[in-house]
mmCIF file of C-alpha atoms in Angstrom:
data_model
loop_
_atom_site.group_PDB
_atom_site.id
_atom_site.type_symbol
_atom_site.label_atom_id
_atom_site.label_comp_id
_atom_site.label_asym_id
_atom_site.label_seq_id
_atom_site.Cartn_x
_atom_site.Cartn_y
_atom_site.Cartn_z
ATOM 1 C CA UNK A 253 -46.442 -7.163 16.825
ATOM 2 C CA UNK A 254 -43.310 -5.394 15.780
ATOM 3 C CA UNK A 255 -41.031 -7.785 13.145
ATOM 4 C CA UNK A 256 -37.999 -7.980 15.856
ATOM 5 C CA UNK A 257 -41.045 -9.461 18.230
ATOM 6 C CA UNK A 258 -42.051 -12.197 15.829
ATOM 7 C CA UNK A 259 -38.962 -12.833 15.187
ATOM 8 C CA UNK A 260 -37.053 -13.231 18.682
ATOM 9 C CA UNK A 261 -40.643 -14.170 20.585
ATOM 10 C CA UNK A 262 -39.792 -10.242 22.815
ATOM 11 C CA UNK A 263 -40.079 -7.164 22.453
ATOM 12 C CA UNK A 264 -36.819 -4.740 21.163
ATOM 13 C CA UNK A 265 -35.016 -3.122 23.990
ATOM 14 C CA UNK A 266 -32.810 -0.163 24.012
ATOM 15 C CA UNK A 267 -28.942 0.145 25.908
ATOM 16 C CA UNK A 268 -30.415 3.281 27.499
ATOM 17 C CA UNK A 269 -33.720 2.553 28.544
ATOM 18 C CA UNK A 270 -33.868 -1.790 29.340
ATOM 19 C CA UNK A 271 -37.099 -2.345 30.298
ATOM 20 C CA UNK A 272 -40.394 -4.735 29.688
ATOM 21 C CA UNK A 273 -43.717 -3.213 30.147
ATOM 22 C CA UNK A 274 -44.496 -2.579 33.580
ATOM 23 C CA UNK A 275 -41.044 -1.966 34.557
ATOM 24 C CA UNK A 276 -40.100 1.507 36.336
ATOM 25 C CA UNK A 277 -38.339 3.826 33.785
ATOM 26 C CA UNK A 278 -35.382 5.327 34.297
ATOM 27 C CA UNK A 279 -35.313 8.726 34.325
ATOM 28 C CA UNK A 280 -33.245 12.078 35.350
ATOM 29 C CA UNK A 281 -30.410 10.970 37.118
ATOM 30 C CA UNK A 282 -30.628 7.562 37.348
ATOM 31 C CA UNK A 283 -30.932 7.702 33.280
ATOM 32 C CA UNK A 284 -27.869 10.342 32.724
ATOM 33 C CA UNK A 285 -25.530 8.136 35.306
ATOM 34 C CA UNK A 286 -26.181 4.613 33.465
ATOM 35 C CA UNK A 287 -25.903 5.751 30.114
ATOM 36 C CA UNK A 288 -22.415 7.578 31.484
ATOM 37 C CA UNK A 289 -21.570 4.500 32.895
ATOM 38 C CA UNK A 290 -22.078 2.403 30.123
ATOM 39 C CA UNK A 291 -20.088 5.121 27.529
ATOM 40 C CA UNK A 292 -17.280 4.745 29.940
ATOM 41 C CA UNK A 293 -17.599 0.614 29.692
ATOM 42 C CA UNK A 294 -17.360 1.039 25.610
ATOM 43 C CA UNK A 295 -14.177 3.323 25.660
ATOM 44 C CA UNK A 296 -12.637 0.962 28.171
ATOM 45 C CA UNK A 297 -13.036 -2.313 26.087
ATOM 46 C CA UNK A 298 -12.054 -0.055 22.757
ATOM 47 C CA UNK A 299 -8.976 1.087 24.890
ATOM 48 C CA UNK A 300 -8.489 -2.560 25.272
ATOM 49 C CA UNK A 301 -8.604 -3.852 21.677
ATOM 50 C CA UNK A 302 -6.549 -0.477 20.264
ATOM 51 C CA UNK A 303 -3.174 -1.773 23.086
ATOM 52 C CA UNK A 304 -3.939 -5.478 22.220
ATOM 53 C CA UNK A 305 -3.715 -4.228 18.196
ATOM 54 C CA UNK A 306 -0.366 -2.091 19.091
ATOM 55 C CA UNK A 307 1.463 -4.876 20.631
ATOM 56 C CA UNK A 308 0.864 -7.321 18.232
ATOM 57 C CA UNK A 309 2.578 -4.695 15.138
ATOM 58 C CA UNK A 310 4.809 -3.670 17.789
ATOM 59 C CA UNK A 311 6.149 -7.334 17.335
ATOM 60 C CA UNK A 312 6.982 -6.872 13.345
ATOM 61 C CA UNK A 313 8.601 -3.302 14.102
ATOM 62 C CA UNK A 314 12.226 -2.545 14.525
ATOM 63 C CA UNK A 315 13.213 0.451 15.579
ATOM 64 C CA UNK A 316 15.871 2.166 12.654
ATOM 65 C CA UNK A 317 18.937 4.542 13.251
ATOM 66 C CA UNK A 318 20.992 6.195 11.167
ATOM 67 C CA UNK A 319 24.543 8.056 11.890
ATOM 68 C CA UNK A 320 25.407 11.293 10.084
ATOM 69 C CA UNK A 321 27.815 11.105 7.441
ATOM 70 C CA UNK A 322 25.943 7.271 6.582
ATOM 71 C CA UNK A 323 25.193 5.828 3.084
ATOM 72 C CA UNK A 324 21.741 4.893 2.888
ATOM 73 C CA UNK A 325 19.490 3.690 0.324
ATOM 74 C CA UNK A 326 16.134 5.884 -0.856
ATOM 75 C CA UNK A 327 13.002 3.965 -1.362
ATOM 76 C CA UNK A 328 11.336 4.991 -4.958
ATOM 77 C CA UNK A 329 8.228 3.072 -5.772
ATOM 78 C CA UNK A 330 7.890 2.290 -9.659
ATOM 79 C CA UNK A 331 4.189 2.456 -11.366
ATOM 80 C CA UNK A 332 3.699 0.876 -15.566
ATOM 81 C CA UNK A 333 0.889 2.948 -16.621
ATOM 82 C CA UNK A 334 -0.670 0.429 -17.729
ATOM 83 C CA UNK A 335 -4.421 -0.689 -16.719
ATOM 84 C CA UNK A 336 -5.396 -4.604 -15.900
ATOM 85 C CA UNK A 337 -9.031 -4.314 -15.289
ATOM 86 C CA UNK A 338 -9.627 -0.526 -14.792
ATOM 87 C CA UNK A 339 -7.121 -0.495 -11.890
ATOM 88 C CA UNK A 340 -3.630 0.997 -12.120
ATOM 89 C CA UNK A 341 -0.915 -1.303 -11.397
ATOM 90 C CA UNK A 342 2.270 -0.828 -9.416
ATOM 91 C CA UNK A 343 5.323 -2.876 -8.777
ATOM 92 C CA UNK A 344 7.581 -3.583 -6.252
ATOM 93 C CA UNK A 345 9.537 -0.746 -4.662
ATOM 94 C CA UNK A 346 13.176 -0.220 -5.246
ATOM 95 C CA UNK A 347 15.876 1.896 -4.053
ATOM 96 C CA UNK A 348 18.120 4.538 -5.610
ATOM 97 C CA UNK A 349 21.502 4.710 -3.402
ATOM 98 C CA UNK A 350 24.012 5.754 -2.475
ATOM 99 C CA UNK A 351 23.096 9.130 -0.391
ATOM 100 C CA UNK A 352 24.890 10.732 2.331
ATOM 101 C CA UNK A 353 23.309 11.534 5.650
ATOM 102 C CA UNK A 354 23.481 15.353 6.503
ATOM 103 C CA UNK A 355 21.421 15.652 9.758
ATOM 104 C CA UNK A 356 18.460 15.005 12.200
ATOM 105 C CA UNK A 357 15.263 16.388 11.533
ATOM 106 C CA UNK A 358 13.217 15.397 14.868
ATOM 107 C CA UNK A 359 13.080 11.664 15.730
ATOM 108 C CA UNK A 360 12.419 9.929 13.262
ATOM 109 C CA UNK A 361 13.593 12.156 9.998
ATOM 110 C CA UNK A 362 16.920 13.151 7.995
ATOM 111 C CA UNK A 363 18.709 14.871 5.692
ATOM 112 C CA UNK A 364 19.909 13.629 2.529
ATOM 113 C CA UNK A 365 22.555 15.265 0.608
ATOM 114 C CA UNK A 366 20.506 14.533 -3.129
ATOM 115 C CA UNK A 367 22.478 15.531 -6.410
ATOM 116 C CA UNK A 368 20.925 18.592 -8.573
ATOM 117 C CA UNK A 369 19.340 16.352 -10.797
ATOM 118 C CA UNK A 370 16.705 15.555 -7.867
ATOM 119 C CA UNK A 371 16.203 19.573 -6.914
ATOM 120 C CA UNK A 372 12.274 18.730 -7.535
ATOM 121 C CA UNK A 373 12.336 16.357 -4.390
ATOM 122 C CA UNK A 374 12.383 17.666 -0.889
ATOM 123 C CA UNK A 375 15.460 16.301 0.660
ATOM 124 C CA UNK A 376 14.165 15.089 4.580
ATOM 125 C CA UNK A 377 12.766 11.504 4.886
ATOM 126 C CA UNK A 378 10.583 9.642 7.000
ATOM 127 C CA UNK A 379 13.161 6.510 8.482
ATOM 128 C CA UNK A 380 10.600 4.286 6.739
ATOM 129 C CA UNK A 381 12.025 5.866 3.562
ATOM 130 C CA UNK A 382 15.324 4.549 4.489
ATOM 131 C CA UNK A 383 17.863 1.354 4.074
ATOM 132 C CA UNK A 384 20.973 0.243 4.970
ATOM 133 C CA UNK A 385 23.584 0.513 2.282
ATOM 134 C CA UNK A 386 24.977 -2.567 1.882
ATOM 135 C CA UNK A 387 26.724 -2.213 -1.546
ATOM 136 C CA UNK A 388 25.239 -4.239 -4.445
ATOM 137 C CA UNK A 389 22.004 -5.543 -4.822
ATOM 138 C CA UNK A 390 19.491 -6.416 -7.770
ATOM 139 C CA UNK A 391 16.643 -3.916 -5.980
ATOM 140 C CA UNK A 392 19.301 -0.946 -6.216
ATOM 141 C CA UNK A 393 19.000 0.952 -9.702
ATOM 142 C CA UNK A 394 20.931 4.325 -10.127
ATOM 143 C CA UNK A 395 18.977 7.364 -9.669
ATOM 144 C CA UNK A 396 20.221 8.937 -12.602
ATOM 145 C CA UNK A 397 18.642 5.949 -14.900
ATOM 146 C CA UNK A 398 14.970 6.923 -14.184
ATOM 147 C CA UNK A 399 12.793 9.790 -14.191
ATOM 148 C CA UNK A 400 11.245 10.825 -10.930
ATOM 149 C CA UNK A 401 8.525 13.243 -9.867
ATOM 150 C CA UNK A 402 8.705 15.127 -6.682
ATOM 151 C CA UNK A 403 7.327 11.905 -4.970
ATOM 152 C CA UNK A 404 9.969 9.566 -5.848
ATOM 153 C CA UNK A 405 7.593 7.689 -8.364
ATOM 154 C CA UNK A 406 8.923 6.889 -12.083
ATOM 155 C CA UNK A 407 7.064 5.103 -14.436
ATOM 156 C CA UNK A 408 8.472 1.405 -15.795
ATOM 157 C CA UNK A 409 8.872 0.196 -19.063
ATOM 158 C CA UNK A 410 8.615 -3.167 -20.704
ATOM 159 C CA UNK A 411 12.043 -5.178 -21.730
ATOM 160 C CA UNK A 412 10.147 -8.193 -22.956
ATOM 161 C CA UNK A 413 7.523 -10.234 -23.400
ATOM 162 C CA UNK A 414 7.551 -13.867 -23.220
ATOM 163 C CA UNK A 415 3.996 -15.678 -22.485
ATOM 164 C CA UNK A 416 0.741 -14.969 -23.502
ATOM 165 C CA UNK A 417 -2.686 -16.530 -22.628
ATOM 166 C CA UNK A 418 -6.507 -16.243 -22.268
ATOM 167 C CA UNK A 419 -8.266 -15.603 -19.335
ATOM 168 C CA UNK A 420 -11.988 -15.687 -18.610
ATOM 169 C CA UNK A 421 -14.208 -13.212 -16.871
ATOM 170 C CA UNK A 422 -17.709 -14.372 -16.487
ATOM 171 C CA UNK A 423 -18.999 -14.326 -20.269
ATOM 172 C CA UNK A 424 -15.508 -12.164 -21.652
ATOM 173 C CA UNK A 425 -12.440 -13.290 -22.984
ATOM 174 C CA UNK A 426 -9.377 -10.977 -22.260
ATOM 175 C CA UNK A 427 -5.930 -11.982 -24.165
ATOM 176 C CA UNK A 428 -2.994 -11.574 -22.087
ATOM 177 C CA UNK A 429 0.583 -10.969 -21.811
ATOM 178 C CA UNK A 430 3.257 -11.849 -19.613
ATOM 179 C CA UNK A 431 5.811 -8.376 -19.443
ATOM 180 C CA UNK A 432 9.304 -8.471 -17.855
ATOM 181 C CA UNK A 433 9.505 -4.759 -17.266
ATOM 182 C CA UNK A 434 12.587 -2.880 -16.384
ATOM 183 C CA UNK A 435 14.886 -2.641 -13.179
ATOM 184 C CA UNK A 436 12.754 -6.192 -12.524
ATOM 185 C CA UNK A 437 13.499 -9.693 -12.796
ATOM 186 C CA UNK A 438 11.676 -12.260 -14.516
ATOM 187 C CA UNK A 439 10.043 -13.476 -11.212
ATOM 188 C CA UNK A 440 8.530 -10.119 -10.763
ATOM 189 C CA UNK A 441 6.691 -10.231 -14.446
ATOM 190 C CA UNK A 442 3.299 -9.442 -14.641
ATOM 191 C CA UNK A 443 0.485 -10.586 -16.437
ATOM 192 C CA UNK A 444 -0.969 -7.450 -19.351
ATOM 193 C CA UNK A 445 -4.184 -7.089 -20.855
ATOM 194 C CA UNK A 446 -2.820 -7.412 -24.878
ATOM 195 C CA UNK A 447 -4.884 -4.218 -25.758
ATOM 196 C CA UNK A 448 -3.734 -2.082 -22.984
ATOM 197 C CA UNK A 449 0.301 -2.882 -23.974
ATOM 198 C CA UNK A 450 -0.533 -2.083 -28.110
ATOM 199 C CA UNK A 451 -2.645 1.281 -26.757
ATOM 200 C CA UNK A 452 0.615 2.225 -24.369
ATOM 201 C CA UNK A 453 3.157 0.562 -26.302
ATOM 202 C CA UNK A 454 2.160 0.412 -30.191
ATOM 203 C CA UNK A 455 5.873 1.358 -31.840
ATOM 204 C CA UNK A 456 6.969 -2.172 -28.881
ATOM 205 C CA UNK A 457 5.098 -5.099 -29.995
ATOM 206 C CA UNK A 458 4.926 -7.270 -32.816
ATOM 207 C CA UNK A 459 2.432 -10.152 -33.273
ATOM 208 C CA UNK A 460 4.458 -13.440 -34.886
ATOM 209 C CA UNK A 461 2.354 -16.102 -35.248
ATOM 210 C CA UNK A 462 0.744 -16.870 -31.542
ATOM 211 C CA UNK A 463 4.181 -15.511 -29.698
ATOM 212 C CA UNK A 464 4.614 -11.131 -29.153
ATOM 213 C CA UNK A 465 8.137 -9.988 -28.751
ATOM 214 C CA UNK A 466 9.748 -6.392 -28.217
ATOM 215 C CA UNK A 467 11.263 -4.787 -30.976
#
């Protein structure tokens, strides 16, 4: 007997053809119109489970408008350069602001009026792109204090470092750092492999006793 037969005490059966021996097989029509009627079933409950999915995001999502002539805020997303276990890491997003709104593109896109010093970057954004102005804020850094790339991605760089430790991977030892990096506050430090910040960073860090600082 077949492995599924010792195993379940019957023999395998197929969606198209569900039969034990003896049975009457389907075939020609009767064959074509069940297995049509059973694709139809499928994309019915998948029709089901794709609405059920969009209400339940459709819950979280608020729908964003802008007026021309508006101050808004431009989402940049920052990345350190700097790998922590062969992965790249990134930090929170912040926004450069303040730009003016010059027009609708579609539905859901505008205009920004962006200073010469971001010619690189198209100017029309997705509304996702977007925020409020609402004057101050410690996520707000001004655009002309970075470097961006025709994304709107710069690259951070440390300010300090104030903890160290080491953490253990199986049968390794890594040393790490704890790095306060720039246009970030101290809650948003991460924790550095110590060989990856003297490889990016050797003219930075100095080793006094068990504590690194910044020069």
């Amino acid at each position: 007997m077949t492995p599924f037969e010792a195993l379940y005490g019957r023999k395998c059966r197929s969606p198209i053809v569900w039969f034990e021996a003896g049975e009457v097989y389907l075939l020609g029509v009767d064959l074509v119109r069940d297995t049509h009627d059973m694709v139809k079933s499928i994309q019915t409950m998948l029709l089901v489970a794709q609405n059920h999915q969009n209400e339940y995001v459709d819950r979280n999502v608020r729908d964003m408008t802008f007026e021309v002539g508006e101050k808004v805020l431009l989402k940049v997303s920052p990345t350190k350069g700097v790998m922590v276990f062969g992965k790249i890491g990134k930090l929170s997003p912040r926004y450069i602001s303040p730009f003016e709104i010059l027009n609708y593109v579609g539905m859901m896109a505008y205009r920004l009026a962006l200073p010469p010093s971001l010619s690189r970057v198209h100017p029309i954004f997705y509304v996702s792109m977007l925020k409020k102005y609402h004057g101050a804020g410690d996520f707000i850094i001004k655009w002309d204090s970075v470097l961006l790339d025709k994304d709107l991605w710069y690259e951070e760089e440390p300010v300090s470092i104030f903890d160290r430790d080491v953490r253990k991977l199986r049968t390794k030892e890594f040393n790490m750092v704890k790095v306060q990096w720039k246009h970030h506050s101290v809650e948003e430090a991460t924790w550095e492999t110590e060989k990856d910040m003297r490889d990016k960073y050797p003219q930075l860090i100095i080793e006094i006793g068990t504590t690194l600082s910044l020069l």
